[in-house]
Amino acid sequence: MDGEKLREAAAAGDLALVKSILKQQKSKIVDAADEDGMTPLMHAAYKNQLAVCDYLLSKGADVNWDNHKHQYTPLMFAVLSGSPEVTQLLLQSGASLTKTNGIGKTAAQLAGFVGHHNCVTVISNFFPQTELEPYTKPQGLSSTPKLYPDQVPAFYELVTSSNLNPVKLTMHLTKHGELLRRREDTVYVLEHLLETRANELNEPLAMKLHYLIHVVNACVAHENGFIKHLLTGRESDGALLNMEKFVRLSIRDFKYRNSQLLLALVKNITAVTPGDQPSALSFLEQSINGLQSSSTAESCFACGAKGNQKLCSACKRISYCSPKCQQLHWFSHKKQCKK
Ligand SMILES: [Zn+2]
Ligand SMILES: [Zn+2]
């Protein structure tokens, strides 16, 4: 009886009522399931009730409840509702990504199947910061850790970034120079994370980690000239051929040769002449983030950042997120700007 009330209040998003029902109960009903095996948390997730989900989890609701009649998990209901926020919350609370439902689909596959790409993005980029902790402790005979604890936030930001533009990533790495100065250790951690994620379920993240290794190595190899190299435009139209080449080579070098993601990416990029659109970067971002390719016109020409664009006032043909990006690109753009 109270279980039913609780489920109804959870689905309706009535947080006050959920709280009062749970307070009055002596026995534990936070996971009181209905005849289909659906818990209050599942009802709340399915109806995109973020605050109620958060509260139920704080009261010990089982984030990996697996007594649903079709083996759906709370995370699957979150992706069915199309809520990236609830999806993120459940992941942070320990929701399993490998559980499958009655027809063998994981939450990520289900999200893709129903077309909720924003949830796919959240899942494919999810990576708990706690996974970096082991690297902050010295291992084996070494007296220094692979990552110093104060490097963790910058490293975490690198691996969770959805903007994969190598200019943007280089800016981040340069700002947190320790990651470049300790290149071998940075690459070691990326490679180690990659090894643990190379199964089919985590192909997008594996591809991303692989790509980041290429970016880190290229930054170091070009010393301080990588951004300039990437932003050097073709004489005739300013197309960023170096960037295109870099992204293509990085993708093609993915060592898991049978990866479906790799095969699909190679097929896509091979069909486009370098310098034409869509760029290899847009295919890469699309496959990793699960998003439809967004128009490059909406992002900064130099660093790929979205939103708040200002057009070049002289030619009004390309836009930037900041004066800094415009300055970075000017050495090359000035040849096209006047045309
Ligand atoms: Zn920018
Ligand atoms: Zn211009």
XYZ file of C-alpha atoms and ligand atoms in Angstrom:
341
model
C 0.000 0.000 0.000
C 2.634 2.522 1.042
C 4.890 1.114 -1.645
C 2.287 2.027 -4.221
C 1.907 5.533 -2.805
C 5.642 5.935 -2.858
C 5.903 4.856 -6.496
C 3.132 7.238 -7.496
C 4.711 10.148 -5.654
C 8.089 9.306 -7.197
C 6.682 9.217 -10.727
C 4.849 12.501 -10.121
C 7.982 14.150 -8.804
C 6.338 15.020 -5.473
C 9.493 15.205 -3.381
C 7.724 16.375 -0.201
C 5.357 13.413 -0.332
C 8.177 10.971 -1.067
C 10.031 12.284 1.968
C 7.033 12.048 4.257
C 6.141 8.501 3.155
C 9.693 7.305 3.725
C 9.841 9.027 7.135
C 6.700 7.330 8.402
C 7.868 3.885 7.446
C 9.499 1.591 9.916
C 10.236 -1.176 7.452
C 12.435 -0.398 4.464
C 10.275 0.349 1.440
C 12.617 2.526 -0.599
C 12.866 -0.271 -3.192
C 9.240 -1.437 -2.938
C 8.634 -2.795 -6.446
C 5.329 -3.166 -8.278
C 4.120 -6.349 -9.964
C 6.443 -5.676 -12.942
C 9.408 -5.362 -10.641
C 9.636 -1.596 -11.035
C 10.975 0.288 -8.023
C 10.180 3.883 -7.015
C 13.604 4.888 -8.379
C 12.751 3.363 -11.745
C 9.426 5.182 -11.851
C 11.138 8.452 -10.990
C 13.901 7.873 -13.585
C 11.343 7.020 -16.257
C 9.516 10.288 -15.586
C 12.701 12.352 -15.483
C 12.289 13.319 -11.804
C 15.839 14.331 -10.988
C 15.290 15.603 -7.424
C 13.294 12.519 -6.418
C 15.926 10.198 -7.911
C 18.608 12.029 -5.979
C 16.658 11.728 -2.731
C 15.785 8.034 -3.196
C 19.451 7.255 -3.865
C 20.462 9.131 -0.728
C 18.025 6.870 1.136
C 19.690 3.758 -0.182
C 17.635 2.945 -3.289
C 19.339 0.188 -5.304
C 20.813 1.813 -8.410
C 21.380 -1.623 -9.969
C 18.082 -3.232 -9.014
C 17.719 -6.288 -11.210
C 14.348 -7.804 -10.456
C 12.479 -6.136 -13.257
C 10.466 -8.566 -15.347
C 12.335 -7.600 -18.526
C 15.612 -7.010 -16.679
C 15.486 -3.259 -17.134
C 17.645 -1.255 -14.740
C 17.013 2.248 -13.368
C 19.620 3.516 -15.852
C 17.650 2.049 -18.742
C 14.548 3.905 -17.616
C 16.587 7.102 -17.436
C 17.748 6.720 -21.041
C 14.241 5.818 -22.170
C 13.012 9.085 -20.683
C 15.763 10.870 -22.595
C 17.119 12.655 -19.551
C 20.877 13.272 -19.622
C 20.743 14.682 -16.076
C 19.139 11.589 -14.535
C 21.467 9.394 -16.605
C 24.465 11.266 -15.216
C 23.162 11.069 -11.647
C 22.630 7.307 -11.823
C 26.086 6.776 -13.320
C 27.666 8.835 -10.569
C 25.771 6.675 -8.105
C 27.349 3.523 -9.475
C 24.908 2.349 -12.155
C 26.333 -0.545 -14.158
C 26.963 -0.004 -17.865
C 27.341 -3.669 -18.671
C 23.975 -4.991 -17.477
C 21.713 -6.035 -20.319
C 17.947 -6.214 -20.545
C 15.798 -9.146 -21.638
C 16.750 -8.668 -25.291
C 20.448 -8.311 -24.555
C 20.768 -4.542 -24.868
C 22.825 -2.361 -22.547
C 21.576 1.060 -21.443
C 23.859 2.714 -24.017
C 22.534 0.546 -26.837
C 18.982 1.195 -25.723
C 19.603 4.945 -25.700
C 20.956 4.801 -29.245
C 18.095 2.557 -30.324
C 15.427 5.020 -29.187
C 17.377 7.988 -30.552
C 18.246 9.679 -27.259
C 21.707 10.720 -28.352
C 22.222 13.146 -25.485
C 22.030 10.149 -23.136
C 24.479 8.212 -25.320
C 26.849 11.164 -24.957
C 26.612 11.127 -21.204
C 27.183 7.383 -21.063
C 30.018 7.213 -23.553
C 31.883 10.001 -21.815
C 31.176 8.854 -18.313
C 34.278 8.203 -16.406
C 34.380 8.450 -12.617
C 37.224 10.583 -11.332
C 37.866 7.941 -8.665
C 39.310 5.716 -11.428
C 42.322 8.008 -11.465
C 43.130 7.500 -7.788
C 45.344 4.403 -8.201
C 47.646 6.396 -10.487
C 48.294 8.970 -7.782
C 50.130 6.386 -5.692
C 53.669 5.213 -6.481
C 53.698 1.706 -7.948
C 56.351 -0.977 -8.066
C 59.895 0.279 -7.723
C 59.031 3.814 -8.684
C 58.983 6.439 -5.976
C 56.851 8.919 -7.926
C 53.245 8.385 -8.947
C 52.178 8.462 -12.597
C 49.881 11.352 -11.747
C 50.476 13.792 -8.933
C 47.247 14.342 -6.985
C 47.157 18.013 -8.005
C 47.269 16.968 -11.677
C 44.085 14.917 -11.363
C 41.535 17.693 -12.083
C 43.328 18.776 -15.283
C 43.759 15.191 -16.415
C 40.124 14.436 -15.659
C 39.020 17.478 -17.636
C 41.107 16.245 -20.568
C 39.518 12.794 -20.690
C 35.964 14.034 -20.148
C 36.041 16.875 -22.677
C 33.478 16.518 -25.450
C 35.304 19.085 -27.593
C 37.987 17.042 -29.352
C 39.400 19.839 -31.454
C 43.182 19.347 -31.140
C 43.696 23.116 -30.816
C 41.420 23.202 -27.770
C 43.084 20.135 -26.265
C 46.529 21.628 -26.876
C 45.474 24.836 -25.127
C 44.368 22.763 -22.156
C 47.584 20.748 -22.099
C 49.729 23.861 -22.394
C 47.838 25.523 -19.570
C 48.498 22.471 -17.408
C 52.086 22.091 -18.593
C 52.948 19.378 -16.101
C 50.908 16.927 -18.175
C 53.223 17.642 -21.121
C 56.443 17.854 -19.137
C 55.636 14.404 -17.761
C 54.517 13.146 -21.158
C 55.574 9.548 -20.577
C 53.537 9.299 -17.409
C 50.535 11.051 -18.956
C 50.607 8.663 -21.912
C 51.102 5.699 -19.583
C 47.895 6.526 -17.701
C 45.944 7.089 -20.931
C 47.202 3.787 -22.338
C 46.443 1.919 -19.165
C 42.906 3.296 -19.084
C 42.566 2.370 -22.743
C 43.574 -1.249 -22.110
C 40.866 -1.597 -19.506
C 38.222 -0.185 -21.849
C 38.988 -1.840 -25.111
C 35.951 -4.095 -25.076
C 33.097 -3.440 -27.406
C 30.940 -1.776 -24.778
C 33.373 1.066 -24.373
C 34.582 1.597 -27.906
C 33.842 5.343 -27.931
C 35.862 5.973 -24.803
C 38.646 3.684 -26.029
C 38.818 5.653 -29.290
C 38.848 8.899 -27.370
C 41.711 7.796 -25.102
C 43.650 6.614 -28.146
C 43.102 9.963 -29.852
C 44.210 11.859 -26.738
C 47.482 9.915 -26.704
C 48.105 11.155 -30.255
C 47.352 14.722 -29.226
C 49.692 14.597 -26.230
C 52.511 13.081 -28.303
C 52.011 15.582 -31.124
C 52.043 18.511 -28.694
C 55.400 17.402 -27.370
C 56.817 16.551 -30.819
C 55.909 19.998 -32.194
C 57.262 21.691 -29.057
C 55.314 24.952 -28.973
C 54.303 24.918 -32.606
C 51.422 22.444 -32.697
C 48.617 25.016 -32.661
C 50.256 27.005 -35.439
C 50.718 23.807 -37.438
C 47.045 22.887 -36.999
C 45.747 26.336 -37.883
C 47.823 26.790 -41.011
C 45.258 27.085 -43.792
C 45.387 26.047 -47.423
C 46.460 28.980 -49.648
C 43.361 28.883 -51.821
C 40.606 28.762 -49.202
C 42.073 28.488 -45.718
C 40.938 24.877 -45.221
C 42.730 23.300 -42.265
C 44.459 20.448 -44.060
C 47.036 19.826 -41.342
C 44.291 19.367 -38.774
C 42.387 17.094 -41.110
C 45.486 15.013 -41.725
C 46.298 14.785 -38.039
C 42.800 13.591 -37.099
C 42.663 11.086 -39.964
C 46.047 9.576 -39.116
C 45.118 9.353 -35.435
C 41.882 7.521 -36.201
C 43.536 5.125 -38.643
C 46.170 4.217 -36.073
C 43.602 2.771 -33.630
C 45.120 -0.556 -32.700
C 41.878 -2.466 -32.310
C 41.557 -3.168 -36.004
C 38.246 -5.011 -35.785
C 36.486 -2.238 -33.934
C 33.104 -1.462 -35.492
C 33.578 2.158 -34.558
C 36.914 2.269 -36.407
C 35.453 0.642 -39.512
C 32.527 3.068 -39.581
C 34.790 6.070 -39.085
C 37.230 5.034 -41.795
C 34.360 4.474 -44.203
C 32.997 7.956 -43.471
C 36.262 9.847 -43.736
C 37.400 8.022 -46.860
C 34.317 9.269 -48.696
C 35.328 12.915 -48.171
C 38.193 14.703 -49.915
C 40.516 16.297 -47.326
C 39.592 19.968 -46.976
C 35.909 19.371 -47.775
C 33.160 19.038 -45.171
C 32.311 17.137 -43.054
C 35.724 17.033 -41.442
C 37.231 13.943 -39.857
C 36.983 15.786 -36.547
C 33.220 16.127 -36.878
C 32.890 12.389 -37.601
C 35.112 11.609 -34.640
C 33.144 13.829 -32.266
C 29.898 12.459 -33.574
C 30.872 8.857 -33.004
C 32.382 9.479 -29.584
C 29.779 11.872 -28.246
C 26.828 10.230 -29.945
C 25.640 13.544 -31.309
C 24.477 14.485 -34.726
C 27.189 16.431 -36.461
C 26.732 20.044 -35.489
C 27.448 22.654 -38.074
C 30.990 23.973 -37.917
C 29.456 27.417 -38.476
C 28.215 27.290 -34.882
C 31.614 26.652 -33.385
C 34.835 28.608 -33.042
C 36.898 28.205 -36.204
C 40.085 27.895 -34.187
C 39.241 25.801 -31.127
C 35.823 24.311 -31.859
C 34.177 25.765 -28.730
C 30.403 26.077 -29.037
C 28.313 29.144 -28.295
C 29.076 32.882 -27.993
C 30.631 33.227 -31.402
C 31.767 36.542 -32.857
C 32.220 36.912 -36.596
C 35.495 38.216 -37.980
C 34.483 41.851 -38.399
C 36.468 42.266 -41.616
C 35.149 39.372 -43.720
C 32.155 38.184 -41.672
C 32.771 34.673 -42.933
C 34.177 32.834 -39.934
C 33.621 33.181 -36.210
C 35.573 32.779 -33.006
C 34.782 32.163 -29.344
C 37.263 34.786 -28.150
C 39.744 37.451 -29.292
C 42.478 35.020 -28.239
C 41.337 32.446 -30.799
C 41.049 35.102 -33.483
C 44.631 36.182 -32.755
C 45.870 32.595 -32.877
C 44.374 32.120 -36.326
C 45.143 35.535 -37.779
C 48.598 34.613 -39.173
C 46.785 32.250 -41.531
C 43.364 33.865 -41.904
C 44.765 37.235 -42.980
C 45.523 35.701 -46.392
C 41.846 34.792 -46.892
C 40.218 37.621 -44.971
C 41.024 40.250 -47.599
C 39.824 38.199 -50.553
Zn 37.979 29.399 -29.755
Zn 38.170 37.624 -41.686
